[in-house]
Each structure stands twice: as C-alpha cells, then as structure tokens.
Amino acid sequence: MADSGATVWKNPLRDERDKRAPRIAGPCSMVIFGVTGDLSRKKLMPAIYDLANRGLLPPGFALVGFARRDWDDEDFGRVVHDSVRTHARTEFREEVWERLAEGIRFVQGTFDDEPAFEELAATLSKLDEERGTGGNHAFYLSIPPSAFPVVLEQLSRSQLAQPAPGRWRRVVIEKPFGHDLTSAKQLNEVVNRVFPEESVFRIDHYLGKETVQNILALRFANQLFEPIWNAHYVDHVQITMAEDIGLGGRAGYYDGIGAARDVIQNHLLQLLAFTAMEEPLNFTPDALQNEKIKVLSATKLIEPLDETTARGQYATGWQGGEQVVGLLEESGFAKDSTTETYAAISLEVDTRRWAGVPFYLRTGKRLGRRVTELAVVFKRAPHLPFDATMTGELGQNALVIRVQPDEGITLRFGSKVPGSSMEVRDVNMDFSYGESFTVASPEAYERLILDVLLGEPSLFPVNAEVELSWRILDPAIEQWAADGKPEPYESGTWGPESAQEMLRRTGREWRRP
C-alpha cells in the first residue's frame, strides 16, 4: 500500500503513543474539478484555508482548480481569496493566506479536453518540483455523476491516476452515489477501473460532524449506556433530518432525485449503522467498516410498504411568518412533478441485539424547523407503583443526540414535581458542545479533506456500504413509483398525514423536536 504521506507532529512532553498529537498531511496537492460551483466556493476552499490556518497542511501544499473559465492563476487566486474571506470558519490571517496563495494554480479546460489534461499533468509535475508535493495528488470530483466517466477516463489516459512507487493518487466523490442499486454498481465499476478501492473516498459530509462521531464515544467509552442499548430496553429509534427551506433554484439537481435518494440512502442509513453496530475491535478503518457492513446486511424494510413508508410533497403554507409557495410553484419544477420532498421509512435490524425494535427514518423540506437528531426511545417501566393521575404527564425515557443545530445530547426521564403530592413528569438533562468545550468544532469538510490527504478512510463509505444502502431503499422507491404522485403537505408542518399514520398504527408518535 502506498505511503499515506502523513506526518505526525511530536511533542517531547508527550508519550509517543499519545493519540492527541495532531496529524499533519504530508507533501501533496488537491485538484478540484467543478471549482466554480457553490460547494467549492462555500465549503471546499474555506475548509482548505481553515486546515492551513490550523497548521494541518504541509508548507508546500498546492491547490489546483480545473474549469472552463478563462482564468489565469491570479484570477483563480482572487476567487479563492473571496471565498475564504466570506465563508472560512477561522479568522483570516494574511501570513497564512500568502503561504497558501503561493501554491494556487488554475488549468482551463473542459472534461473532454485532452490537451487540458496534458496541461494539468504538466502543472502537477511542476508543482512536485517547485512546491515539493512529492507526486501525491488528490482529485476532488465536485461535479455531476454523469461527468464521472469522462473525467476518470481522462485521468487514466493522461496517467494522472497512476502514482509512482511510494506515492499516492486518490479520488474524492460527492454524492449521489448512483440512483439505485444497479446504477451504483455501474458507478463503482467505472471508478474502480481507474482507482483501486483503497484510493476512493466517497464523501458523506454528515460523517465528518463531531456529533455523529460522538455516537461512537457515547456508546463505547461509557459503561452507562451499553447494557441498555438493545431490544430488552429500547422501544424504537427515530432518526430525523428536517429542513425548513424549500427548493427554489435547485430543480436542476433535485427534480427526479427526491428526499429518499438525497438523504436517506446516505446520511440517515449511515446514522443507523453507527447506532446499531456492534463494538469494533478498534477504530481502524477496516474494523469500523466491517461492523457497519454487518448492520446494513441485516437491515431491511418492514412490510407492508404501503403502511410502513410514506412520502409527500410540500404545498403552499406559512413558514417563519411569511407565506411560501409549494414545490409545483417553484421555479424549474414541472406542474406534474412527482418528486417527493418528504420521505419516511420503517426498518428492522435482524440481529440478536435489535430483534423487534423498529427504526424510523424521516427527512423533509419545508418542515417545522431545521433539525437533525437521533432519538433512542426506551420502553416504559414494566411496573409503576403510581396511579394514572400521578404519571399523566410522564412519557417514555429517551436519549436524543442533536446533530444540528445546537449540537449536544439530551436525556429525558421522569422526576417528581415539587409539592406535597406524588406527581411525576418529564424533565431533560442537557449536554451542549458549545457550553462544555471552549474549542469550536471544525467543519465536517475540514475533517474529511484532511482524512483524504492522510489516507484515513474510516469515515468514508466503501462499495459494499453504498450497494447495501441501495438494496435496503430500492423496494420503497419502486413502491412509490407504482403509487403515483406523493401526498401534499402544508409547508411549515411536520409532513403528510400518511407519515403520522405510519407510526400511529404501532401505537407510537413522531417526536416534535
């Protein structure tokens, strides 16, 4: 396996085995295709600057943009500068920017332009000499999946994908990873013809969030939770990703994809895997991926699908004190569009730990508020020495992990109300990242880009995870296609009535975050 190029800064006051020492990327560059898009301007370029500002990039790091714009290196440098100034998380420091700017290059061309890729190869070779990037280069495909084959073919033809001995070349792919199981397999084959699987990094930015990684710490670093993290004590699990925004201006990307493909297949099924997986032997990439693959292999939709799944499409309503239009009135969407903006599914994990525990996943646009959370809802106590009036306001215990916003954890349990009578009602115990830690959490793309440069694939789904996720979701998508148009729901509410009924059939209710 190729050298990762990682350098570990060593503090003489710390033990050599101290894992808190920061890992600094070794000599390398990153090439961004689709560098003029929103993702690059708002996330990727600022994240690269933030890494440089934190001292986690090598002194000779280089950033190369590839696009059809008639720019030179200085033009591209100004674009990066403006993006960093506007969107970077850390403070702007002139000395950091000047050092980063020395390694900024731009190559003009289209994806089918062979001379442009020859120019790219020459640019990277020159950077190896001038900046000491050492033949180590990562290619970030921030482009539509339909453009992957031609770009990958060009990288192969120009020998940019083939590293010299002891060096590395890596490719970074943004979702969607296909639109069903068949297309995902085809996409994986296309990618793996050019890059071996260990050199492929599929970005799921949710896996870079601190609160998602904290699921592992919460479960496996504490004796408190693991004994009750099973079907004996857990009634059900709800995983929610709700947004309060609509889709104005995003028809080109979203129409025909929908909420299930956009969010459930990747973000929410990965959250399920972290929640339901068994304890790994260690936190090496192989150990983590193996446990996630086991969980996804055991996961399937609960039937009948017309009762255990739901989908909807937002209609006109009120949100944030103003009236908003429905999807069919949004620019770019056809009046007869059947694209869902809300999707909910019921899953079971067929393992000894989780037998009989339903996992409910939902996502939607124009819902009551923006929130992503994971709620583990526990069974009621088998015997309560209270009459009904004493516990009339008592619900079920729940552990809620807030992924965004207000990152943290809430534990809901019953407590006696002060007074002369015995009355029990729900109270919350809160942990907040903002209050407990003085260090601000890095953006997800900071963590993931650094992991790419370090060759650390723990937080990146592999082929098997992608294909298993589609295997799980495909039957629901096929069922919805046969059903026809999604059910409308009023903007600002919590989704269609069929989603509420989906849980009521089992005697449960969706949480109102």
Coordinates of C-alpha atoms in Angstrom, one line a residue:
M1 CA 0.0 0.0 0.0
A2 CA 1.2 3.5 -0.9
D3 CA 2.7 5.7 1.7
S4 CA 0.0 7.9 3.2
G5 CA 2.3 10.9 3.3
A6 CA 1.2 11.7 6.8
T7 CA 3.5 13.5 9.2
V8 CA 2.9 13.4 12.9
W9 CA 4.0 16.4 14.9
K10 CA 5.8 15.2 18.0
N11 CA 5.6 16.9 21.4
P12 CA 8.6 15.8 23.5
L13 CA 6.4 16.2 26.6
R14 CA 4.0 13.6 25.4
D15 CA 4.2 9.8 25.2
E16 CA 5.0 8.5 21.7
R17 CA 1.6 6.7 21.9
D18 CA -0.4 9.8 22.6
K19 CA -3.1 10.0 20.0
R20 CA -3.9 13.6 20.8
A21 CA -0.9 14.8 18.8
P22 CA -2.2 16.5 15.6
R23 CA -1.8 14.6 12.4
I24 CA -0.4 16.8 9.7
A25 CA -0.7 15.9 6.0
G26 CA 2.5 15.1 4.2
P27 CA 3.6 16.7 0.9
C28 CA 0.6 16.8 -1.5
S29 CA -1.8 18.8 -3.6
M30 CA -5.6 18.8 -4.2
V31 CA -7.1 19.3 -7.7
I32 CA -10.8 20.4 -7.7
F33 CA -13.0 19.7 -10.7
G34 CA -16.1 21.8 -10.6
V35 CA -14.2 24.6 -8.8
T36 CA -16.7 27.3 -9.8
G37 CA -19.7 25.6 -8.1
D38 CA -21.3 26.5 -4.8
L39 CA -19.8 23.5 -2.9
S40 CA -16.3 24.5 -3.9
R41 CA -16.8 28.2 -3.0
K42 CA -18.7 27.8 0.2
K43 CA -17.2 24.6 1.7
L44 CA -14.1 23.2 0.0
M45 CA -11.9 26.3 -0.4
P46 CA -12.8 27.7 3.0
A47 CA -12.1 24.2 4.6
I48 CA -8.7 24.1 2.9
Y49 CA -7.8 27.5 4.3
D50 CA -9.0 26.6 7.8
L51 CA -6.8 23.5 7.7
A52 CA -3.8 25.7 6.7
N53 CA -4.7 28.2 9.4
R54 CA -4.7 25.4 12.0
G55 CA -1.2 24.2 10.8
L56 CA -2.5 20.9 9.4
L57 CA -1.3 21.3 5.8
P58 CA 2.3 20.9 4.7
P59 CA 4.2 24.2 3.9
G60 CA 4.3 23.3 0.2
F61 CA 0.6 22.3 -0.2
A62 CA -0.9 23.2 -3.6
L63 CA -4.5 23.8 -4.7
V64 CA -5.3 23.4 -8.3
G65 CA -8.6 24.4 -9.9
F66 CA -9.9 22.9 -13.2
A67 CA -12.8 24.6 -15.1
R68 CA -13.7 26.1 -18.4
R69 CA -13.4 29.7 -17.2
D70 CA -10.9 31.9 -19.0
W71 CA -8.8 32.5 -15.8
D72 CA -5.2 32.5 -15.0
D73 CA -3.6 31.6 -11.7
E74 CA -4.1 35.1 -10.3
D75 CA -7.8 35.2 -11.3
F76 CA -8.4 31.9 -9.5
G77 CA -6.4 33.1 -6.5
R78 CA -8.8 36.0 -6.2
V79 CA -11.8 33.6 -6.3
V80 CA -10.3 31.5 -3.5
H81 CA -9.5 34.6 -1.5
D82 CA -13.0 35.9 -1.7
S83 CA -14.5 32.5 -0.8
V84 CA -12.2 32.3 2.2
R85 CA -12.9 35.8 3.4
T86 CA -16.7 35.1 3.2
H87 CA -17.0 31.5 4.4
A88 CA -14.0 30.4 6.4
R89 CA -14.6 29.3 9.9
T90 CA -11.3 30.6 11.4
E91 CA -10.0 34.1 11.4
F92 CA -8.3 35.4 8.3
R93 CA -4.6 35.8 8.7
E94 CA -2.5 37.4 6.0
E95 CA 0.6 35.3 6.5
V96 CA -1.4 32.1 6.2
W97 CA -3.1 33.3 3.1
E98 CA 0.1 34.4 1.4
R99 CA 1.7 31.0 2.1
L100 CA -1.4 29.2 0.7
A101 CA -1.7 31.5 -2.3
E102 CA 1.9 30.6 -3.4
G103 CA 0.6 27.1 -4.3
I104 CA -2.6 28.1 -6.1
R105 CA -2.8 27.1 -9.8
F106 CA -5.5 27.0 -12.4
V107 CA -6.0 24.9 -15.5
Q108 CA -8.5 25.9 -18.1
G109 CA -10.4 23.2 -20.0
T110 CA -13.5 21.1 -20.4
F111 CA -13.9 17.5 -19.2
D112 CA -13.4 16.1 -22.7
D113 CA -10.4 18.3 -23.5
E114 CA -7.4 16.0 -23.8
P115 CA -4.8 18.9 -24.1
A116 CA -6.2 20.4 -20.9
F117 CA -5.5 17.2 -19.0
E118 CA -2.0 17.2 -20.5
E119 CA -1.6 20.7 -19.2
L120 CA -2.9 19.5 -15.8
A121 CA -0.3 16.7 -15.7
A122 CA 2.4 19.2 -16.6
T123 CA 1.2 21.6 -13.8
L124 CA 1.3 18.9 -11.2
S125 CA 4.7 17.8 -12.3
K126 CA 5.9 21.3 -12.0
L127 CA 4.4 21.6 -8.5
D128 CA 6.3 18.5 -7.5
E129 CA 9.5 20.3 -8.4
E130 CA 8.6 23.8 -7.1
R131 CA 6.4 23.1 -4.1
G132 CA 7.7 19.7 -3.1
T133 CA 4.3 18.0 -3.4
G134 CA 6.1 14.7 -3.9
G135 CA 3.9 13.1 -6.6
N136 CA 1.0 12.9 -4.1
H137 CA -2.3 14.3 -5.6
A138 CA -6.0 14.0 -4.7
F139 CA -8.6 14.7 -7.3
Y140 CA -11.9 16.1 -5.9
L141 CA -14.8 15.4 -8.3
S142 CA -17.2 18.2 -7.3
I143 CA -19.2 17.5 -10.5
P144 CA -22.4 15.8 -11.5
P145 CA -22.1 11.9 -11.5
S146 CA -22.9 11.9 -15.3
A147 CA -19.5 13.6 -15.8
F148 CA -17.5 11.0 -13.7
P149 CA -16.8 8.5 -16.6
V150 CA -15.2 11.1 -18.9
V151 CA -13.1 12.7 -16.2
L152 CA -12.0 9.4 -14.9
E153 CA -11.1 8.3 -18.4
Q154 CA -9.1 11.4 -18.9
L155 CA -7.2 11.0 -15.6
S156 CA -6.4 7.4 -16.6
R157 CA -5.4 8.3 -20.2
S158 CA -3.1 11.1 -19.0
Q159 CA -1.6 8.8 -16.4
L160 CA -2.6 11.1 -13.6
A161 CA -4.3 8.3 -11.7
Q162 CA -1.2 6.1 -11.6
P163 CA 1.2 7.0 -8.8
A164 CA 4.9 6.4 -8.9
P165 CA 6.2 3.7 -6.4
G166 CA 5.9 5.0 -2.8
R167 CA 3.5 7.8 -3.9
W168 CA -0.3 8.1 -4.0
R169 CA -3.2 9.3 -6.1
R170 CA -6.7 9.5 -4.7
V171 CA -10.1 10.4 -5.9
V172 CA -12.9 12.1 -3.9
I173 CA -16.5 11.6 -5.0
E174 CA -19.5 13.6 -3.9
K175 CA -23.0 12.0 -3.5
P176 CA -25.3 10.9 -5.0
F177 CA -23.6 7.5 -5.4
G178 CA -25.9 6.3 -8.1
H179 CA -29.8 6.5 -8.1
D180 CA -30.5 2.8 -7.4
L181 CA -28.6 -0.4 -6.8
T182 CA -27.9 -1.1 -10.5
S183 CA -26.5 2.4 -11.2
A184 CA -24.5 2.3 -8.0
K185 CA -22.8 -0.9 -9.1
Q186 CA -22.1 0.5 -12.5
L187 CA -20.6 3.7 -11.0
N188 CA -18.4 1.7 -8.6
E189 CA -17.1 -0.4 -11.6
V190 CA -16.3 2.8 -13.6
V191 CA -14.4 4.3 -10.6
N192 CA -12.6 1.1 -9.7
R193 CA -11.4 0.6 -13.2
V194 CA -9.2 3.7 -12.7
F195 CA -8.6 3.9 -9.0
P196 CA -8.4 0.9 -6.6
E197 CA -11.0 0.9 -3.8
E198 CA -8.5 1.9 -1.2
S199 CA -7.8 5.1 -3.2
V200 CA -11.5 6.0 -3.5
F201 CA -13.0 8.4 -0.9
R202 CA -16.8 8.8 -1.1
I203 CA -17.7 12.0 0.8
D204 CA -20.7 11.9 3.1
H205 CA -20.3 15.2 5.0
Y206 CA -22.5 14.1 7.8
L207 CA -19.9 11.5 8.9
G208 CA -17.5 14.4 9.4
K209 CA -19.7 16.1 12.0
E210 CA -18.4 15.9 15.6
T211 CA -21.8 14.8 17.0
V212 CA -22.0 11.9 14.6
Q213 CA -18.6 10.7 15.6
N214 CA -19.7 11.2 19.2
I215 CA -22.2 8.4 18.8
L216 CA -19.2 6.0 19.0
A217 CA -17.7 7.8 22.0
L218 CA -21.1 7.8 23.8
R219 CA -21.7 4.1 23.2
F220 CA -18.3 2.6 23.7
A221 CA -16.4 4.9 26.1
N222 CA -19.2 4.7 28.7
Q223 CA -20.4 1.8 30.8
L224 CA -23.7 3.7 31.4
F225 CA -25.4 3.1 28.0
E226 CA -24.2 -0.2 26.5
P227 CA -26.1 -2.5 28.9
I228 CA -29.4 -0.9 27.9
W229 CA -28.6 -0.4 24.2
N230 CA -30.6 -3.4 23.0
A231 CA -34.1 -4.8 22.4
H232 CA -34.7 -5.6 26.1
Y233 CA -34.8 -1.9 26.9
V234 CA -35.2 0.1 23.6
D235 CA -38.7 0.5 22.2
H236 CA -37.8 2.2 19.0
V237 CA -35.3 4.6 17.3
Q238 CA -36.2 7.7 15.4
I239 CA -33.7 9.4 13.1
T240 CA -34.8 12.8 11.7
M241 CA -33.3 15.2 9.2
A242 CA -35.7 18.1 8.8
E243 CA -35.1 21.4 6.9
D244 CA -37.3 24.5 6.9
I245 CA -36.1 25.7 3.5
G246 CA -37.7 25.0 0.1
L247 CA -36.1 24.0 -3.2
G248 CA -36.3 27.3 -5.2
G249 CA -33.4 27.3 -7.6
R250 CA -32.4 23.7 -7.0
A251 CA -34.6 22.0 -9.6
G252 CA -31.7 21.0 -11.8
Y253 CA -30.2 18.9 -9.0
Y254 CA -33.2 17.8 -7.0
D255 CA -36.0 17.1 -9.5
G256 CA -36.2 13.4 -10.2
I257 CA -33.9 12.5 -7.2
G258 CA -36.2 13.3 -4.2
A259 CA -35.7 13.2 -0.5
A260 CA -35.1 9.4 -0.1
R261 CA -32.3 9.3 -2.6
D262 CA -30.8 12.6 -1.4
V263 CA -30.7 12.0 2.3
I264 CA -32.0 8.5 3.5
Q265 CA -29.7 6.4 1.3
N266 CA -26.6 8.0 2.6
H267 CA -26.9 10.3 5.7
L268 CA -29.6 8.5 7.6
L269 CA -28.6 4.9 6.9
Q270 CA -25.1 5.8 8.0
L271 CA -26.5 7.2 11.2
L272 CA -28.5 4.0 11.7
A273 CA -25.3 2.0 11.2
F274 CA -23.4 3.9 13.8
T275 CA -26.4 3.5 16.2
A276 CA -26.9 -0.2 15.7
M277 CA -23.4 -1.6 15.0
E278 CA -21.6 -3.8 17.4
E279 CA -18.4 -2.6 19.2
P280 CA -15.5 -2.7 16.8
L281 CA -12.2 -4.3 17.8
N282 CA -10.6 -0.9 17.4
F283 CA -11.2 2.3 15.4
T284 CA -9.2 1.3 12.4
P285 CA -10.9 1.8 9.0
D286 CA -11.4 -1.9 8.4
A287 CA -12.8 -2.6 11.8
L288 CA -15.4 0.2 11.6
Q289 CA -16.4 -0.6 8.1
N290 CA -16.8 -4.3 8.8
E291 CA -19.2 -3.6 11.7
K292 CA -21.2 -1.1 9.6
I293 CA -21.5 -3.6 6.7
K294 CA -22.7 -6.3 9.2
V295 CA -25.5 -3.9 10.3
L296 CA -26.6 -2.9 6.8
S297 CA -26.6 -6.5 5.7
A298 CA -29.1 -7.3 8.5
T299 CA -31.3 -4.3 7.8
K300 CA -34.5 -4.4 5.7
L301 CA -37.7 -2.5 5.2
I302 CA -40.7 -3.5 7.4
E303 CA -43.7 -4.6 5.3
P304 CA -46.3 -3.9 4.0
L305 CA -44.7 -0.9 2.4
D306 CA -47.9 1.0 1.8
E307 CA -48.4 1.2 5.6
T308 CA -44.7 1.4 6.8
T309 CA -43.4 4.0 4.4
A310 CA -44.7 7.5 3.5
R311 CA -43.8 10.2 1.0
G312 CA -45.0 13.7 0.4
Q313 CA -44.5 17.0 -1.4
Y314 CA -44.7 20.4 0.2
A315 CA -47.6 22.7 -0.7
T316 CA -48.3 26.3 -0.1
G317 CA -48.2 27.3 3.6
W318 CA -46.8 29.6 6.3
Q319 CA -43.2 29.5 7.5
G320 CA -41.3 31.9 9.5
G321 CA -44.2 34.4 9.5
E322 CA -44.4 34.5 5.7
Q323 CA -46.4 32.6 3.1
V324 CA -44.3 30.3 0.9
V325 CA -45.2 28.5 -2.3
G326 CA -45.4 24.8 -2.9
L327 CA -42.9 22.7 -4.9
L328 CA -45.0 22.8 -8.0
E329 CA -44.9 26.6 -8.0
E330 CA -41.1 26.6 -7.5
S331 CA -39.0 27.7 -10.5
G332 CA -37.8 24.8 -12.6
F333 CA -40.3 22.2 -11.4
A334 CA -43.0 20.8 -13.7
K335 CA -46.6 21.2 -12.6
D336 CA -46.9 17.4 -12.6
S337 CA -43.6 16.7 -10.9
T338 CA -43.8 13.5 -8.7
T339 CA -40.5 14.3 -6.9
E340 CA -41.0 13.8 -3.2
T341 CA -39.8 16.4 -0.7
Y342 CA -40.6 14.2 2.3
A343 CA -39.8 10.5 2.8
A344 CA -40.2 8.2 5.8
I345 CA -39.4 4.5 6.1
S346 CA -39.7 1.8 8.8
L347 CA -36.7 -0.6 9.1
E348 CA -35.8 -3.6 11.2
V349 CA -32.3 -4.8 12.0
D350 CA -32.4 -8.6 12.1
T351 CA -29.8 -9.2 14.8
R352 CA -30.0 -10.6 18.3
R353 CA -29.4 -7.1 19.8
W354 CA -32.2 -5.3 17.8
A355 CA -34.8 -8.0 17.1
G356 CA -38.2 -6.5 17.2
V357 CA -37.0 -2.8 17.5
P358 CA -38.3 -0.6 14.6
F359 CA -36.0 2.1 13.3
Y360 CA -38.0 5.0 11.8
L361 CA -36.1 7.3 9.4
R362 CA -37.6 10.6 8.0
T363 CA -36.4 13.6 6.1
G364 CA -38.2 16.5 4.5
K365 CA -38.1 20.1 3.2
R366 CA -40.3 22.9 4.5
L367 CA -40.9 21.2 7.8
G368 CA -41.5 22.8 11.2
R369 CA -37.9 23.7 11.8
R370 CA -34.3 22.8 10.8
V371 CA -33.0 19.9 12.9
T372 CA -31.1 16.7 12.6
E373 CA -31.4 14.3 15.6
L374 CA -31.2 10.7 16.6
A375 CA -33.6 9.6 19.4
V376 CA -33.3 6.3 21.2
V377 CA -36.8 5.9 22.9
F378 CA -36.9 3.4 25.7
K379 CA -39.7 1.1 26.8
R380 CA -41.9 2.0 29.7
A381 CA -41.1 0.6 33.1
P382 CA -42.8 -2.8 33.5
H383 CA -44.4 -1.9 36.8
L384 CA -45.2 1.6 38.1
P385 CA -46.2 1.9 41.7
F386 CA -48.2 5.0 40.8
D387 CA -51.8 5.5 39.8
A388 CA -52.7 7.1 36.4
T389 CA -53.1 10.6 37.9
M390 CA -49.5 10.6 39.3
T391 CA -47.9 9.9 35.9
G392 CA -50.4 11.5 33.5
E393 CA -47.6 13.8 32.1
L394 CA -44.9 11.2 32.1
G395 CA -43.7 10.0 28.6
Q396 CA -41.0 7.5 27.7
N397 CA -37.4 7.9 28.6
A398 CA -35.3 9.0 25.6
L399 CA -31.7 9.7 24.7
V400 CA -31.6 12.3 22.0
I401 CA -28.4 13.1 20.1
R402 CA -28.7 16.5 18.4
V403 CA -26.5 16.5 15.3
Q404 CA -27.5 20.1 14.2
P405 CA -28.1 22.8 15.2
D406 CA -27.4 23.2 19.0
E407 CA -25.1 20.1 18.9
G408 CA -25.4 18.1 22.0
I409 CA -27.2 15.3 23.9
T410 CA -30.5 15.4 25.9
L411 CA -31.6 12.6 28.3
R412 CA -35.3 12.7 29.1
F413 CA -36.5 10.9 32.2
G414 CA -39.2 11.2 34.9
S415 CA -38.9 13.3 38.0
K416 CA -41.2 14.2 40.9
V417 CA -42.8 17.6 40.7
P418 CA -42.0 19.6 43.9
G419 CA -45.0 19.6 46.3
S420 CA -46.9 17.6 48.8
S421 CA -48.4 15.2 46.2
M422 CA -46.7 12.5 44.2
E423 CA -46.7 13.7 40.6
V424 CA -44.1 12.7 38.0
R425 CA -43.4 14.4 34.8
D426 CA -40.7 14.5 32.1
V427 CA -37.5 16.5 32.7
N428 CA -34.4 17.0 30.5
M429 CA -30.7 16.7 31.3
D430 CA -28.7 18.5 28.6
F431 CA -25.2 18.4 27.4
S432 CA -24.2 21.1 24.9
Y433 CA -21.0 21.2 22.9
G434 CA -20.9 25.0 23.0
E435 CA -21.1 25.1 26.8
S436 CA -18.8 22.2 27.6
F437 CA -15.9 22.8 25.3
T438 CA -14.1 26.0 24.6
V439 CA -12.7 24.7 21.2
A440 CA -15.1 25.2 18.3
S441 CA -15.9 22.1 16.3
P442 CA -14.2 22.0 12.9
E443 CA -16.5 22.0 9.9
A444 CA -17.2 18.5 8.5
Y445 CA -15.3 19.2 5.3
E446 CA -12.2 20.1 7.3
R447 CA -12.1 16.7 8.9
L448 CA -12.9 14.8 5.7
I449 CA -10.5 16.7 3.4
L450 CA -7.7 16.2 6.0
D451 CA -8.6 12.5 6.2
V452 CA -8.3 12.2 2.4
L453 CA -4.8 13.8 2.4
L454 CA -3.8 11.5 5.3
G455 CA -5.2 8.4 3.6
E456 CA -7.6 7.8 6.5
P457 CA -10.8 6.1 5.1
S458 CA -12.7 5.4 8.4
L459 CA -15.4 8.0 7.7
F460 CA -15.9 7.2 4.0
P461 CA -18.4 4.6 2.8
V462 CA -16.9 1.7 0.8
N463 CA -18.5 -0.1 -2.2
A464 CA -20.3 -2.6 0.0
E465 CA -21.9 0.1 2.2
V466 CA -23.2 2.0 -0.8
E467 CA -24.6 -1.0 -2.5
L468 CA -26.3 -2.4 0.7
S469 CA -27.9 1.0 1.3
W470 CA -29.5 0.9 -2.1
R471 CA -30.6 -2.7 -1.6
I472 CA -32.4 -1.5 1.5
L473 CA -34.1 1.6 -0.1
D474 CA -34.9 0.4 -3.6
P475 CA -38.1 -1.5 -2.7
A476 CA -39.6 1.6 -1.2
I477 CA -38.7 3.7 -4.2
E478 CA -40.2 1.1 -6.5
Q479 CA -43.4 1.0 -4.4
W480 CA -43.7 4.8 -4.5
A481 CA -43.2 4.9 -8.3
A482 CA -46.1 2.4 -8.6
D483 CA -48.3 4.5 -6.3
G484 CA -48.0 7.7 -8.4
K485 CA -48.0 11.2 -7.0
P486 CA -46.8 11.9 -3.5
E487 CA -49.2 13.2 -0.8
P488 CA -49.2 17.0 -0.4
Y489 CA -48.5 18.5 3.0
E490 CA -48.7 22.1 4.1
S491 CA -45.4 24.0 4.4
G492 CA -44.4 24.6 8.0
T493 CA -45.9 21.4 9.3
W494 CA -44.3 18.1 10.0
G495 CA -45.1 16.2 6.9
P496 CA -48.0 14.3 5.3
E497 CA -50.8 12.7 7.3
S498 CA -49.7 9.2 6.0
A499 CA -46.4 9.7 7.8
Q500 CA -48.2 10.3 11.1
E501 CA -50.5 7.4 10.5
M502 CA -47.4 5.2 9.8
L503 CA -46.4 5.4 13.5
R504 CA -49.9 5.6 14.9
R505 CA -50.6 2.1 13.6
T506 CA -48.0 0.9 16.0
G507 CA -49.2 3.0 18.9
R508 CA -46.3 5.5 18.6
E509 CA -45.9 9.1 17.6
W510 CA -43.2 11.1 15.9
R511 CA -41.2 13.3 18.1
R512 CA -41.7 17.1 17.7
P513 CA -38.1 18.4 18.0

